[in-house]
Every structure is written in C-alpha cells, then in structure tokens.
Amino acid sequence: MSANDQTQHQLDAVIIGAGFSGLYQMLCLRDRLGLSVLGLDMADGVGGTWYWNRYPGARCDSESHSYSYYFSDELLKKWTWSERYPGQAEILEYLNFVADHFDLKRSFRFKTKLLSAHYDEQANLWELCTDDGERYRTRFLISAVGNLSSANIPAIPGLDRFKGPWYHTGQWPHEGVDFTGLSVGVVGTGSTGIQAIPVIAAQAKSLTVFQRTANYSIPAHNGPLDDAFKAYCKDHPDEIRTILHATPNGHPFYISETSALSLSEQERHAVYEKAWEKGGLRFRASFKDLLSSEEANKTAAEFIKQKIRSMVKDPRKAQVLSDIDHPFAAKRPPIDTHYFETYNLAHVDLIDIRENPIDSMTEEGIRTTNGLFKLDAIVFATGFDAMTRPILNLNLRGRNGVALSDAWEAGPINYMGLQVPGFPNFFMVTGPGSPSVLTNMPVAIEQHVEWISDCIAHMRAEGLHRVEPQPQASAQWMQEVNQAAAATLLPKAKHSWYLGANIPGKPRVFMPYAGGMAHYRKRCETITANGYEGFLMA
Ligand code: NAP
C-alpha cells in the first residue's frame, strides 16, 4: 500500500524514522508479516543519521564491511564498500540502495513530523497526529528515531546577535558550506568535531577551536579497500556475522584475552604501538581490561597522551589537548584523520574554554572570559540530547494519559530497552536500556528489529493484542543496567552524554546497557523462550 494511498488511516503498525532501523523494521513487518504499515520521517528521504549529518569529514567509525545489514547474503553480495571507513555520502547511497532493492520508500511518508501519539486504552490503539494535519490509528507504534538525532545547540547568551552564519553539524545544509577565505570557529571536540576540524582547516583562512574537554583519539588510517578484502567479505558473510554476534560491541574483531597488566612495560608498549599503526576502534580491543581496571586503562591513556604530545609541536596546545580528565574509552573514543597534526598549522588555534569559558556571543564572534574571538562563521559540533530526546519528542501519552516526559522524569524507565511500562504496544529500536550506542549500530538494530517482529508475529499467532512490560521486570532491568555500567569505567567520565551530563537539567542516569551485545542478545532469547518473561500480554 502506498503512503499516499493511505485513505483509511487505520494501520497495523506505524514506524517513526527511515534510517537503518526504520527501513529494516518496515521490511520485516510489511513484507515478512504482511501487515499494513506506514513509516514517517521528517526528512525528505531515507538515511536517518546519514541524511542529517553531512558536515565536512562525516564518516562512520565502524569498519564498512561490518556497517551493513547482515540479514541478507544477497544484499551483502550486491553491495561493495569502497573504503575501510564509509563516508556519509556512501552510507546514504547504501541505504537508498537497500530501500530501492526492497521497494521500501513507497511505504514512507517523508517530510512529515509526528506531533503526538496517544494510547486509546479502550480501543487498544495509538492515535497519531502529524504536522500535515493527518490522523492515524495503529495497533503498534515503533520508534526508529535513532539515539543521536536531536541536536544540542548550546544556549549561549547573544547567539542570535552573531551576524555571520552558524551551523550545527547534525543539521548541515545539503548544499554544503564553503569556508574559503573565512575565519571559522568550531565549538566541540567530540567524534564529530575531531572529524570536521581537519577538513574545515584545509579550507578556512583561519580556524579557532573551542575545546571544553580534551579527548582521546586514535588514527583511523582510512583508505581504499583492496580487491582481495572485498572478495573476502563477499565470500565469508557467515564468518563475519559470527564475529559480529559474538563480540561485546558487535564489531568485526575479538577483544584480546590478555590483561594489560600481565605484560612488561616494553611488551605492552609494543602491543599499543601495533594497534596504533592498525588504527581505529580496534585499539580499544588491545587488552581485555581496558574498560574494567583503572590501572590497565591508565597504560592506554598514557600511551595516547604521549602520542598527542609527540604529534603537536606547540607545547601549550599539546598540554591543552593531552590534559584529559577521564579514562580512555569512558566516552565514545573518536577516531580521526590527521586531527592532532592539524594543530601544527599556523592558521589553527586552540582555546581552552574549561580554563576561560565562553560567556556570550556578540555580533562579531565568541567572547570568552579571556576576550573576544572575531569570526565569520561558527560550527557547533556540540553533540546531541542523546537517546531520550528523540523519543520524548514524539509526545507520547500512554495508559491513563500519562506523558512519557512524566514517566521518564527521573530517567528512561524501560524493560530491555524495548518497551516502557504503561505504554502498551509501543516499541523502541535500540532504546535506552539496550546496548545501542555502545555497539556497532547495525548489529544492535538488526537484533532489536527481529525481536520486535518476532514478538508481533507471536502475538498475532496467539490472538494477543497487547504487550507491555511488567513494572517489576522493568525495575529489575533498570538495576541491571546500573550494575552493568558500574562494573566498567564508563561512568567515570562525568561529562559524558551516556550519562545525560551534556544537557543542563537532564537526569544523570547511565542510559545504554553496558553488559555487552552478545550477552544482551542471549538475555532476549531467554526471555522469548520463557514465554516473553517480564512482559504482560493480553
Ligand atoms: P559529543 O561527543 O557530545 O561532543 C560534543 C562536544 O561539544 C564535546 O567536546 C563537548 O564538550 C562540546 N560541548 C557541548 N556543549 C558545549 C557547550 N555548551 N559549550 C562548549 N562545548 C560544548 O558529540 P559528537 O561529537 O557529535 O558525537 C556524539 C556521538 O555521535 C559520538 O560519541 C558517536 O557515538 C557518534 N558519532 C560517531 C561518529 C563516527 O562514527 N565516526 C562521528 C560523529 C559522531 P564536553 O565534552 O565538555 O561536554
């Protein structure tokens, strides 16, 4: 059924989002289960994250051969990635290829925003209202809105007075931005800033980077894939899939079983040196205890800080860049292409805004407590109100008219990151409480989409119409999520978006499940085998 033919507006399922999650969810529900399904997306095309994040240097930090759907060997055979790490344009092309291959676009209504969704208890249906004035009633409502889709634009006093253009990296103009001849400021040095800074520096007349928290970064060593590797990927999907499913983060490599502390300093250094040469997130897999032992972590942290100091020639810049206040990988570790080397360019400056905070913006630029920095254009690489905001923006009201924003006032209460008590038949793909952002996302997405689809298929087969978590099961799961985080060094990064700490007023709760993707997958399988344990079905 075409989105435009949607005359009755009564559906089996509505999916919000047309990224990796929404596309596969559409395929599963529409084609495999034969449901009437409508997809909605604010963008005018598919792609999700990769539709919006078109900033200079935007690239994935998962290796391309693993950043793919693995549910279809046919797809894997038909698509060939060109580089070790796929760039934004190539990923967007890939998602369009998948959508066209399965004829998915016709089931989405693009440029359409869901304004609200209310659960009608008597009818056991969700009532949806969109910004084009349409209303829909659906049995199942599925959030496929992504975890990093709500831009965090800092509320700096005077932002509206700045006379030049400013941009958030997650809302980048489709026509691109030409920084030639301009004095540009970049605020933020997370994964995004670290990717964008070298590319903007190559174009701008001058670049001033405003850094609040110094960050680790590992060289990506990106480059074209050779024919032998491309052939290996096509010939060995089972082998790669097995590794993706067996590892805690869903990446195509195993984590070492050796402790960093079991080797001599020289031996350990050699391991790090080799991993640095190989590049990418594999560095984090050098030893088994980098995220569980502070002492082990310090060895990696010190190695990287030493590298920064050796790469950055100006001692002041080197000190500001290497003065890192959290354990390595306690925040999502960026990978880069010539990031630290960029600070050796004469026209690139670095301002420590932890030392001298930004206090306002004027017509001419950014004012810190140390003075005014005159700028022609500003780029905010300031991240996202992650994980919860995209879901809260759906304006859900569940049983008894309770708003999700109230149910989540103290943090995102959920069961398995899949459902929320009091919000029947509402599912989240990679919601808070699931491994999600701690993994190579397509792996987590496929697992969730398949679990949700199996659950709906089971309900239909059994004549069941409603599913929601038992409050007690949800409370127990929230404890497990906390315990899993506490067993790692992840909560030690006090300013991390994993904790909601980047957003003023947001509850400080460690949101993703840190117990590992493979373990989580088994938990979900056990829940299913035990008759959807912890869920109430009616
Ligand atoms: P981020 O990690 O949250 O980094 C935001 C940066 O902006 C931080 O340096 C932060 O400083 C700074 N910042 C935020 N608010 C500020 C303010 N009011 N004033 C000054 N500085 C401020 O966001 P991101 O870099 O967009 O990355 C988010 C996530 O997206 C990543 O962790 C990753 O999961 C994903 N991502 C992945 C890739 C990839 O695959 N290669 C690329 C980009 C993004 P503080 O640290 O002090 O808060």
Coordinates of C-alpha atoms and ligand atoms in Angstrom, one line a residue:
M1 CA 0.0 0.0 0.0
S2 CA 1.5 3.4 -0.9
A3 CA 1.9 6.0 1.8
N4 CA -0.1 8.3 -0.5
D5 CA -2.9 5.8 -0.8
Q6 CA -3.4 5.8 3.0
T7 CA -7.1 6.7 2.9
Q8 CA -8.5 4.8 6.0
H9 CA -5.6 5.8 8.2
Q10 CA -6.1 2.6 10.2
L11 CA -2.9 0.6 10.4
D12 CA -1.3 -2.4 12.0
A13 CA 1.9 -0.5 12.6
V14 CA 3.5 2.9 12.3
I15 CA 7.3 3.2 12.3
I16 CA 8.8 6.6 13.0
G17 CA 12.2 7.0 11.2
A18 CA 13.6 5.9 7.9
G19 CA 17.2 5.2 8.9
F20 CA 18.9 1.8 9.4
S21 CA 16.2 0.8 12.0
G22 CA 13.1 2.1 10.2
L23 CA 14.0 0.5 6.9
Y24 CA 14.6 -2.9 8.2
Q25 CA 11.6 -2.7 10.5
M26 CA 9.4 -1.8 7.5
L27 CA 10.7 -4.8 5.6
C28 CA 10.0 -7.2 8.5
L29 CA 6.5 -6.0 9.3
R30 CA 5.3 -5.2 5.8
D31 CA 6.8 -7.9 3.7
R32 CA 7.6 -10.8 6.1
L33 CA 4.5 -10.4 8.3
G34 CA 2.2 -8.9 5.7
L35 CA 1.0 -6.0 8.0
S36 CA -0.3 -2.7 6.9
V37 CA 2.5 -0.4 7.9
L38 CA 3.2 3.3 7.4
G39 CA 6.6 4.9 8.0
L40 CA 7.0 8.6 8.8
D41 CA 10.1 10.7 8.6
M42 CA 10.8 14.4 8.9
A43 CA 13.5 14.2 6.2
D44 CA 12.7 14.1 2.5
G45 CA 14.4 10.8 2.0
V46 CA 15.8 7.8 3.8
G47 CA 19.0 7.7 5.8
G48 CA 18.3 8.9 9.3
T49 CA 21.6 10.0 10.9
W50 CA 23.3 9.9 7.5
Y51 CA 20.6 12.1 6.0
W52 CA 21.3 14.8 8.5
N53 CA 25.0 14.6 9.4
R54 CA 26.5 16.0 6.2
Y55 CA 29.2 18.0 7.9
P56 CA 32.7 18.1 6.4
G57 CA 34.5 14.8 7.2
A58 CA 31.4 12.9 8.3
R59 CA 32.4 9.3 8.3
C60 CA 31.5 6.2 10.3
D61 CA 33.9 4.7 12.9
S62 CA 32.7 1.2 12.3
E63 CA 34.5 -0.6 9.6
S64 CA 32.5 -0.5 6.4
H65 CA 32.2 -4.3 5.9
S66 CA 30.6 -4.5 9.4
Y67 CA 28.4 -1.4 9.0
S68 CA 25.9 -3.2 6.8
Y69 CA 22.8 -5.3 7.2
Y70 CA 23.7 -8.9 7.7
F71 CA 20.2 -10.4 7.3
S72 CA 20.6 -10.9 3.6
D73 CA 23.5 -12.6 1.9
E74 CA 22.1 -11.3 -1.4
L75 CA 22.5 -7.7 -0.2
L76 CA 26.0 -8.4 1.0
K77 CA 26.9 -9.8 -2.4
K78 CA 25.4 -6.9 -4.3
W79 CA 26.9 -4.0 -2.3
T80 CA 30.6 -3.2 -2.3
W81 CA 32.1 -0.6 0.1
S82 CA 35.0 1.4 -1.3
E83 CA 36.9 2.5 1.9
R84 CA 37.8 1.0 5.3
Y85 CA 35.5 3.5 7.0
P86 CA 32.5 4.6 5.0
G87 CA 31.9 8.3 4.4
Q88 CA 28.4 9.9 4.9
A89 CA 27.6 10.1 1.1
E90 CA 28.4 6.4 0.6
I91 CA 26.4 5.3 3.6
L92 CA 23.4 7.3 2.4
E93 CA 23.8 5.7 -1.1
Y94 CA 23.9 2.3 0.6
L95 CA 20.6 3.0 2.5
N96 CA 19.0 4.2 -0.7
F97 CA 20.2 1.1 -2.4
V98 CA 18.6 -1.1 0.3
A99 CA 15.4 0.9 0.3
D100 CA 15.1 0.6 -3.5
H101 CA 16.1 -3.0 -3.5
F102 CA 13.1 -3.9 -1.3
D103 CA 10.9 -1.1 -2.6
L104 CA 10.5 0.4 0.9
K105 CA 10.2 4.1 0.1
R106 CA 6.6 3.8 -1.1
S107 CA 5.6 2.9 2.4
F108 CA 7.1 6.0 4.0
R109 CA 5.6 9.5 4.2
F110 CA 8.5 11.9 4.1
K111 CA 8.7 15.5 5.3
T112 CA 6.2 14.5 7.9
K113 CA 6.6 15.0 11.6
L114 CA 4.7 13.1 14.2
L115 CA 3.2 15.8 16.6
S116 CA 1.7 13.4 19.2
A117 CA 0.7 9.9 19.8
H118 CA -1.9 9.0 22.4
Y119 CA -2.8 5.5 23.5
D120 CA -6.6 4.8 23.5
E121 CA -7.0 2.2 26.1
Q122 CA -10.5 1.1 25.2
A123 CA -9.7 0.6 21.5
N124 CA -6.2 -0.6 22.3
L125 CA -4.9 1.7 19.5
W126 CA -2.4 4.5 19.3
E127 CA -3.8 7.7 17.8
L128 CA -1.3 9.7 15.9
C129 CA -1.4 13.3 14.7
T130 CA 1.1 14.6 12.1
D131 CA 2.1 18.1 11.1
D132 CA 0.4 17.7 7.7
G133 CA -2.9 17.5 9.5
E134 CA -3.4 13.8 9.1
R135 CA -4.5 11.4 11.9
Y136 CA -3.8 7.7 12.1
R137 CA -4.8 4.9 14.3
T138 CA -2.4 2.0 14.7
R139 CA -2.1 -1.1 16.9
F140 CA 1.7 -1.0 17.1
L141 CA 3.9 2.1 17.3
I142 CA 7.6 1.7 16.7
S143 CA 10.2 4.3 17.4
A144 CA 13.1 4.0 15.0
V145 CA 14.2 7.6 15.6
G146 CA 17.9 6.9 16.4
N147 CA 19.8 7.8 19.5
L148 CA 21.7 10.8 18.2
S149 CA 19.1 12.7 16.2
S150 CA 18.3 15.7 18.4
A151 CA 20.9 18.4 18.1
N152 CA 22.3 20.1 21.2
I153 CA 22.7 23.7 20.4
P154 CA 24.2 25.5 23.4
A155 CA 22.1 28.3 24.9
I156 CA 24.9 30.8 24.7
P157 CA 23.7 34.3 25.5
G158 CA 23.7 36.5 22.4
L159 CA 23.7 33.6 19.9
D160 CA 21.0 35.4 17.9
R161 CA 23.2 38.6 17.7
F162 CA 26.0 36.9 15.8
K163 CA 25.9 38.4 12.3
G164 CA 27.6 35.5 10.5
P165 CA 26.2 32.1 9.7
W166 CA 26.4 29.4 12.3
Y167 CA 25.7 25.7 11.8
H168 CA 25.1 22.6 13.9
T169 CA 26.9 19.6 12.5
G170 CA 23.8 17.4 12.8
Q171 CA 21.7 19.8 10.7
W172 CA 24.2 20.5 8.0
P173 CA 23.0 22.4 4.8
H174 CA 22.5 19.9 1.9
E175 CA 24.2 22.3 -0.5
G176 CA 27.4 22.3 1.7
V177 CA 29.2 25.2 3.1
D178 CA 32.2 27.0 1.5
F179 CA 34.6 28.2 4.2
T180 CA 37.2 29.5 1.8
G181 CA 38.7 32.8 3.0
L182 CA 36.7 32.8 6.2
S183 CA 37.7 32.9 9.9
V184 CA 35.8 29.9 11.3
G185 CA 35.2 28.9 14.9
V186 CA 34.4 25.3 15.9
V187 CA 32.9 24.6 19.3
G188 CA 33.2 20.9 20.4
T189 CA 35.8 18.2 20.2
G190 CA 33.8 15.0 20.3
S191 CA 33.8 12.4 17.5
T192 CA 32.2 15.0 15.2
G193 CA 34.5 18.0 15.9
I194 CA 37.5 15.7 15.6
Q195 CA 36.4 14.6 12.1
A196 CA 35.3 18.1 10.9
I197 CA 38.3 20.1 12.2
P198 CA 41.0 18.9 9.8
V199 CA 38.6 19.2 6.8
I200 CA 37.5 22.8 7.8
A201 CA 41.1 23.8 8.5
A202 CA 42.0 22.7 5.0
Q203 CA 39.6 25.3 3.6
A204 CA 39.3 28.2 6.0
K205 CA 41.5 31.2 6.2
S206 CA 41.8 30.7 10.0
L207 CA 40.3 28.2 12.4
T208 CA 39.8 28.6 16.1
V209 CA 38.8 25.5 18.0
F210 CA 37.0 26.0 21.4
Q211 CA 37.7 22.9 23.5
R212 CA 35.9 22.2 26.8
T213 CA 37.0 18.7 27.4
A214 CA 40.2 17.3 25.9
N215 CA 39.6 14.0 24.2
Y216 CA 41.5 10.9 23.2
S217 CA 41.5 10.0 19.5
I218 CA 43.0 7.1 17.6
P219 CA 44.1 7.4 13.9
A220 CA 41.6 5.8 11.6
H221 CA 44.1 5.0 8.9
N222 CA 41.3 5.1 6.4
G223 CA 41.9 4.2 2.8
P224 CA 40.5 2.3 -0.1
L225 CA 39.7 -1.4 0.4
D226 CA 41.7 -3.7 -1.9
D227 CA 40.1 -6.3 -4.1
A228 CA 41.2 -9.2 -2.0
F229 CA 39.4 -7.8 1.1
K230 CA 36.3 -7.0 -0.9
A231 CA 36.2 -10.6 -2.2
Y232 CA 36.8 -12.0 1.3
C233 CA 33.8 -10.0 2.6
K234 CA 31.6 -11.4 -0.2
D235 CA 32.8 -14.9 0.3
H236 CA 32.6 -15.1 4.1
P237 CA 29.4 -13.5 5.3
D238 CA 28.9 -16.3 7.8
E239 CA 32.3 -15.9 9.3
I240 CA 32.0 -12.2 9.7
R241 CA 28.4 -12.5 11.1
T242 CA 29.6 -14.9 13.7
I243 CA 32.2 -12.5 15.0
L244 CA 29.7 -9.6 14.9
H245 CA 27.4 -11.6 17.0
A246 CA 30.0 -12.9 19.4
T247 CA 31.7 -9.7 20.4
P248 CA 30.5 -7.3 23.2
N249 CA 30.4 -4.3 20.9
G250 CA 29.3 -6.0 17.6
H251 CA 32.5 -5.1 15.8
P252 CA 34.2 -7.5 13.4
F253 CA 37.2 -8.2 15.7
Y254 CA 37.7 -10.0 19.0
I255 CA 38.8 -8.3 22.2
S256 CA 42.2 -9.6 23.4
E257 CA 42.1 -12.1 26.3
T258 CA 45.3 -10.7 27.8
S259 CA 45.4 -8.2 30.7
A260 CA 47.3 -5.0 30.1
L261 CA 48.9 -5.6 33.5
S262 CA 50.2 -9.0 32.7
L263 CA 52.9 -7.7 30.3
S264 CA 56.1 -5.9 30.9
E265 CA 56.1 -2.2 30.0
Q266 CA 58.0 -2.9 26.9
E267 CA 55.8 -5.7 25.7
R268 CA 52.7 -3.6 26.4
H269 CA 54.1 -0.7 24.5
A270 CA 54.7 -2.9 21.5
V271 CA 51.1 -4.0 21.6
Y272 CA 49.8 -0.4 21.7
E273 CA 52.2 0.6 19.0
K274 CA 51.0 -2.1 16.7
A275 CA 47.3 -1.2 17.5
W276 CA 48.1 2.5 16.8
E277 CA 49.5 1.5 13.4
K278 CA 46.5 -0.6 12.6
G279 CA 44.2 2.3 13.8
G280 CA 40.5 2.6 14.6
L281 CA 38.4 1.2 17.4
R282 CA 40.5 -2.0 17.4
F283 CA 42.9 -0.1 19.6
R284 CA 40.3 -0.4 22.4
A285 CA 40.4 -4.2 22.0
S286 CA 44.2 -4.4 22.7
F287 CA 43.6 -5.8 26.2
K288 CA 40.7 -7.3 28.0
D289 CA 40.7 -5.0 31.0
L290 CA 40.9 -1.5 29.5
L291 CA 37.4 -0.7 30.5
S292 CA 37.3 -2.6 33.8
S293 CA 40.6 -1.8 35.5
E294 CA 41.7 1.8 36.2
E295 CA 45.3 0.7 36.3
A296 CA 45.1 -1.1 33.0
N297 CA 43.2 1.9 31.5
K298 CA 45.9 4.3 32.6
T299 CA 48.5 2.4 30.5
A300 CA 46.4 3.0 27.3
A301 CA 45.6 6.6 28.4
E302 CA 49.2 7.5 29.0
F303 CA 50.3 5.9 25.7
I304 CA 47.8 8.1 23.8
K305 CA 48.7 11.3 25.7
Q306 CA 52.3 10.6 24.9
K307 CA 51.4 10.3 21.2
I308 CA 49.5 13.6 21.4
R309 CA 52.4 15.4 22.9
S310 CA 54.7 14.0 20.3
M311 CA 52.4 14.9 17.4
V312 CA 51.6 18.5 18.5
K313 CA 54.6 20.8 18.3
D314 CA 53.3 23.8 20.2
P315 CA 53.8 22.9 23.9
R316 CA 50.8 24.9 25.0
K317 CA 48.5 23.3 22.5
A318 CA 49.9 19.9 23.3
Q319 CA 49.3 20.4 27.0
V320 CA 45.6 21.6 26.4
L321 CA 45.0 18.6 24.1
S322 CA 46.5 16.0 26.3
D323 CA 45.1 17.2 29.6
I324 CA 42.3 14.6 29.5
D325 CA 40.1 14.2 32.6
H326 CA 38.6 10.8 32.0
P327 CA 39.7 7.2 31.4
F328 CA 40.3 6.2 27.8
A329 CA 37.1 5.0 26.1
A330 CA 34.9 6.0 29.0
K331 CA 33.5 8.4 26.5
R332 CA 33.0 7.2 23.0
P333 CA 36.5 7.1 21.6
P334 CA 36.8 9.1 18.4
I335 CA 39.0 8.0 15.5
D336 CA 40.5 10.6 13.2
T337 CA 42.4 11.5 10.1
H338 CA 45.2 14.0 11.0
Y339 CA 43.3 15.6 13.9
F340 CA 46.2 16.3 16.2
E341 CA 48.5 17.2 13.3
T342 CA 46.0 19.9 12.3
Y343 CA 47.1 22.0 15.3
N344 CA 50.6 22.3 13.8
L345 CA 49.1 24.5 11.1
A346 CA 49.9 28.2 11.7
H347 CA 46.3 29.3 11.0
V348 CA 44.7 26.8 13.5
D349 CA 44.3 28.0 17.1
L350 CA 43.1 26.2 20.2
I351 CA 41.2 27.8 23.0
D352 CA 40.7 26.1 26.4
I353 CA 37.2 27.0 27.4
R354 CA 37.4 24.9 30.5
E355 CA 40.0 27.5 31.6
N356 CA 38.3 30.5 30.0
P357 CA 34.6 29.6 29.4
I358 CA 32.5 31.1 26.7
D359 CA 30.4 33.8 28.3
S360 CA 28.5 35.2 25.4
M361 CA 28.3 35.8 21.7
T362 CA 28.5 39.2 20.1
E363 CA 27.8 40.4 16.5
E364 CA 31.4 39.7 15.8
G365 CA 32.1 36.3 17.4
I366 CA 32.6 34.4 20.6
R367 CA 33.5 36.1 23.8
T368 CA 35.3 34.0 26.4
T369 CA 36.3 35.2 29.9
N370 CA 39.7 35.9 28.2
G371 CA 38.4 38.2 25.4
L372 CA 36.6 38.3 22.0
F373 CA 37.4 36.0 19.1
K374 CA 36.2 37.6 15.9
L375 CA 34.7 35.0 13.5
D376 CA 33.0 34.9 10.1
A377 CA 31.2 31.6 10.7
I378 CA 30.7 29.2 13.6
V379 CA 30.3 25.4 13.7
F380 CA 28.7 23.8 16.7
A381 CA 30.0 20.3 16.9
T382 CA 28.2 20.1 20.3
G383 CA 26.5 16.8 20.0
F384 CA 23.1 15.7 20.9
D385 CA 20.5 15.4 23.6
A386 CA 21.1 11.7 23.2
M387 CA 18.9 8.6 23.5
T388 CA 15.9 10.0 25.2
R389 CA 15.1 13.4 23.5
P390 CA 14.3 11.9 20.1
I391 CA 11.7 9.6 21.8
L392 CA 10.4 12.3 24.1
N393 CA 9.9 14.5 21.0
L394 CA 7.2 12.0 19.8
N395 CA 5.0 13.4 22.6
L396 CA 3.6 10.1 23.7
R397 CA 0.8 9.7 26.2
G398 CA 0.3 6.1 27.4
R399 CA -2.2 4.5 29.7
N400 CA -4.3 7.0 31.7
G401 CA -3.0 9.8 29.6
V402 CA 0.4 9.7 31.3
A403 CA 3.0 11.6 29.3
L404 CA 6.3 9.9 28.6
S405 CA 8.1 13.0 29.7
D406 CA 6.5 12.5 33.2
A407 CA 7.1 8.7 33.2
W408 CA 10.8 9.5 32.4
E409 CA 11.2 12.5 34.7
A410 CA 13.9 10.7 36.7
G411 CA 15.3 8.8 33.8
P412 CA 14.3 6.5 31.0
I413 CA 12.5 3.6 32.7
N414 CA 12.2 0.7 30.4
Y415 CA 12.4 -3.0 30.0
M416 CA 15.3 -4.4 27.9
G417 CA 15.4 -1.0 26.1
L418 CA 12.5 -2.3 24.1
Q419 CA 9.4 -1.1 25.9
V420 CA 8.2 1.2 28.6
P421 CA 5.7 0.2 31.4
G422 CA 2.3 1.9 30.8
F423 CA 2.9 2.4 27.1
P424 CA 1.4 -0.8 25.6
N425 CA 2.3 -1.8 22.0
F426 CA 5.0 0.9 21.8
F427 CA 8.4 -0.5 20.9
M428 CA 11.8 1.3 20.7
V429 CA 14.5 0.1 18.3
T430 CA 17.8 0.5 20.3
G431 CA 16.1 2.4 23.1
P432 CA 17.8 3.5 26.3
G433 CA 18.5 0.4 28.4
S434 CA 19.8 -1.6 25.4
P435 CA 23.4 -1.9 24.2
S436 CA 22.7 0.5 21.3
V437 CA 25.3 3.3 21.2
L438 CA 27.9 1.1 22.8
T439 CA 27.9 -1.1 19.7
N440 CA 28.3 -1.2 16.0
M441 CA 24.8 0.1 15.5
P442 CA 23.5 -2.1 12.6
V443 CA 24.2 -5.2 14.8
A444 CA 22.1 -3.9 17.6
I445 CA 19.4 -2.6 15.2
E446 CA 19.0 -6.0 13.4
Q447 CA 18.7 -7.8 16.7
H448 CA 16.0 -5.4 18.0
V449 CA 14.1 -5.2 14.8
E450 CA 14.0 -9.0 14.6
W451 CA 13.0 -9.4 18.2
I452 CA 10.1 -6.8 17.8
S453 CA 9.0 -8.5 14.6
D454 CA 9.0 -12.0 16.3
C455 CA 7.1 -10.6 19.2
I456 CA 4.4 -9.1 17.0
A457 CA 4.3 -12.4 14.9
H458 CA 3.9 -14.4 18.1
M459 CA 1.0 -12.1 19.3
R460 CA -0.8 -12.4 16.0
A461 CA -0.4 -16.2 16.0
E462 CA -1.7 -16.5 19.6
G463 CA -4.5 -13.9 19.1
L464 CA -2.9 -11.5 21.5
H465 CA -3.4 -7.8 21.1
R466 CA -1.4 -6.0 23.8
V467 CA 2.1 -6.2 25.1
E468 CA 3.8 -4.1 27.8
P469 CA 6.4 -4.7 30.4
Q470 CA 5.6 -5.7 34.0
P471 CA 6.7 -2.8 36.2
Q472 CA 8.6 -5.2 38.4
A473 CA 10.6 -6.6 35.5
S474 CA 11.4 -3.1 34.3
A475 CA 12.6 -2.1 37.8
Q476 CA 14.8 -5.1 37.9
W477 CA 16.2 -4.4 34.5
M478 CA 17.0 -0.8 35.5
Q479 CA 19.0 -2.2 38.3
E480 CA 20.9 -4.5 36.0
V481 CA 21.6 -1.6 33.6
N482 CA 23.1 0.4 36.5
Q483 CA 25.1 -2.6 37.7
A484 CA 26.5 -3.3 34.2
A485 CA 27.7 0.3 34.0
A486 CA 29.1 0.3 37.5
A487 CA 31.2 -2.8 36.6
T488 CA 33.0 -0.7 34.0
L489 CA 34.9 2.6 33.9
L490 CA 32.2 4.2 31.7
P491 CA 30.5 6.2 34.5
K492 CA 33.9 7.7 35.4
A493 CA 33.5 10.2 32.5
K494 CA 31.4 12.6 34.4
H495 CA 30.7 14.9 31.4
S496 CA 29.6 12.1 29.0
W497 CA 26.4 12.1 27.0
Y498 CA 26.0 8.4 28.0
L499 CA 25.0 9.9 31.4
G500 CA 23.0 12.8 30.0
A501 CA 25.6 15.1 31.5
N502 CA 25.9 17.3 28.4
I503 CA 22.4 18.6 28.7
P504 CA 21.7 21.0 31.6
G505 CA 18.9 19.7 33.8
K506 CA 18.8 16.2 32.3
P507 CA 18.6 13.4 34.9
R508 CA 22.1 11.8 35.4
V509 CA 21.4 8.2 34.5
F510 CA 23.7 5.9 32.6
M511 CA 21.4 5.1 29.7
P512 CA 22.8 2.3 27.5
Y513 CA 23.2 -1.2 28.7
A514 CA 27.0 -1.9 29.2
G515 CA 26.8 -5.7 29.7
G516 CA 27.7 -6.5 26.1
M517 CA 25.8 -7.1 23.0
A518 CA 26.3 -10.9 22.9
H519 CA 25.2 -11.2 26.5
Y520 CA 22.2 -9.0 25.9
R521 CA 21.2 -11.0 22.8
K522 CA 21.1 -14.2 24.9
R523 CA 19.0 -12.5 27.5
C524 CA 16.4 -11.5 24.9
E525 CA 16.4 -15.1 23.5
T526 CA 15.9 -16.5 27.0
I527 CA 13.0 -14.1 27.6
T528 CA 11.4 -15.3 24.4
A529 CA 12.0 -18.9 25.2
N530 CA 10.4 -18.4 28.6
G531 CA 7.2 -17.1 27.1
Y532 CA 8.1 -13.4 26.9
E533 CA 9.1 -13.3 30.6
G534 CA 8.6 -9.9 32.1
F535 CA 6.1 -8.8 29.5
L536 CA 2.4 -8.8 30.1
M537 CA 0.5 -10.0 27.0
A538 CA -3.3 -9.8 26.7
Ligands
NAP1 P1 29.8 14.8 21.7 O1 30.6 13.6 21.8 O2 28.7 15.0 22.7 O3 30.8 16.0 21.7 C1 30.3 17.3 21.8 C2 31.4 18.3 22.1 O4 30.9 19.6 22.2 C3 32.2 18.0 23.3 O5 33.6 18.3 23.1 C4 31.5 18.9 24.3 O6 32.3 19.2 25.4 C5 31.3 20.1 23.5 N1 30.2 20.9 24.0 C6 28.9 20.5 24.2 N2 28.2 21.5 24.7 C7 29.0 22.6 24.8 C8 28.9 23.9 25.3 N3 27.7 24.3 25.8 N4 30.0 24.7 25.3 C9 31.2 24.2 24.9 N5 31.4 23.0 24.4 C10 30.3 22.2 24.4 O7 29.0 14.9 20.3 P2 29.5 14.4 18.9 O8 31.0 14.7 18.7 O9 28.6 14.9 17.9 O10 29.4 12.9 19.0 C11 28.3 12.3 19.5 C12 28.3 10.8 19.2 O11 27.9 10.6 17.8 C13 29.6 10.2 19.3 O12 30.0 9.9 20.6 C14 29.4 8.9 18.5 O13 28.7 8.0 19.2 C15 28.6 9.5 17.3 N6 29.4 9.9 16.2 C16 30.1 8.9 15.6 C17 30.9 9.3 14.5 C18 31.6 8.2 13.8 O14 31.0 7.1 13.6 N7 32.8 8.4 13.4 C19 31.1 10.6 14.2 C20 30.4 11.5 14.9 C21 29.6 11.2 15.9 P3 32.2 18.3 26.8 O15 32.9 17.0 26.4 O16 32.9 19.1 27.8 O17 30.8 18.1 27.0

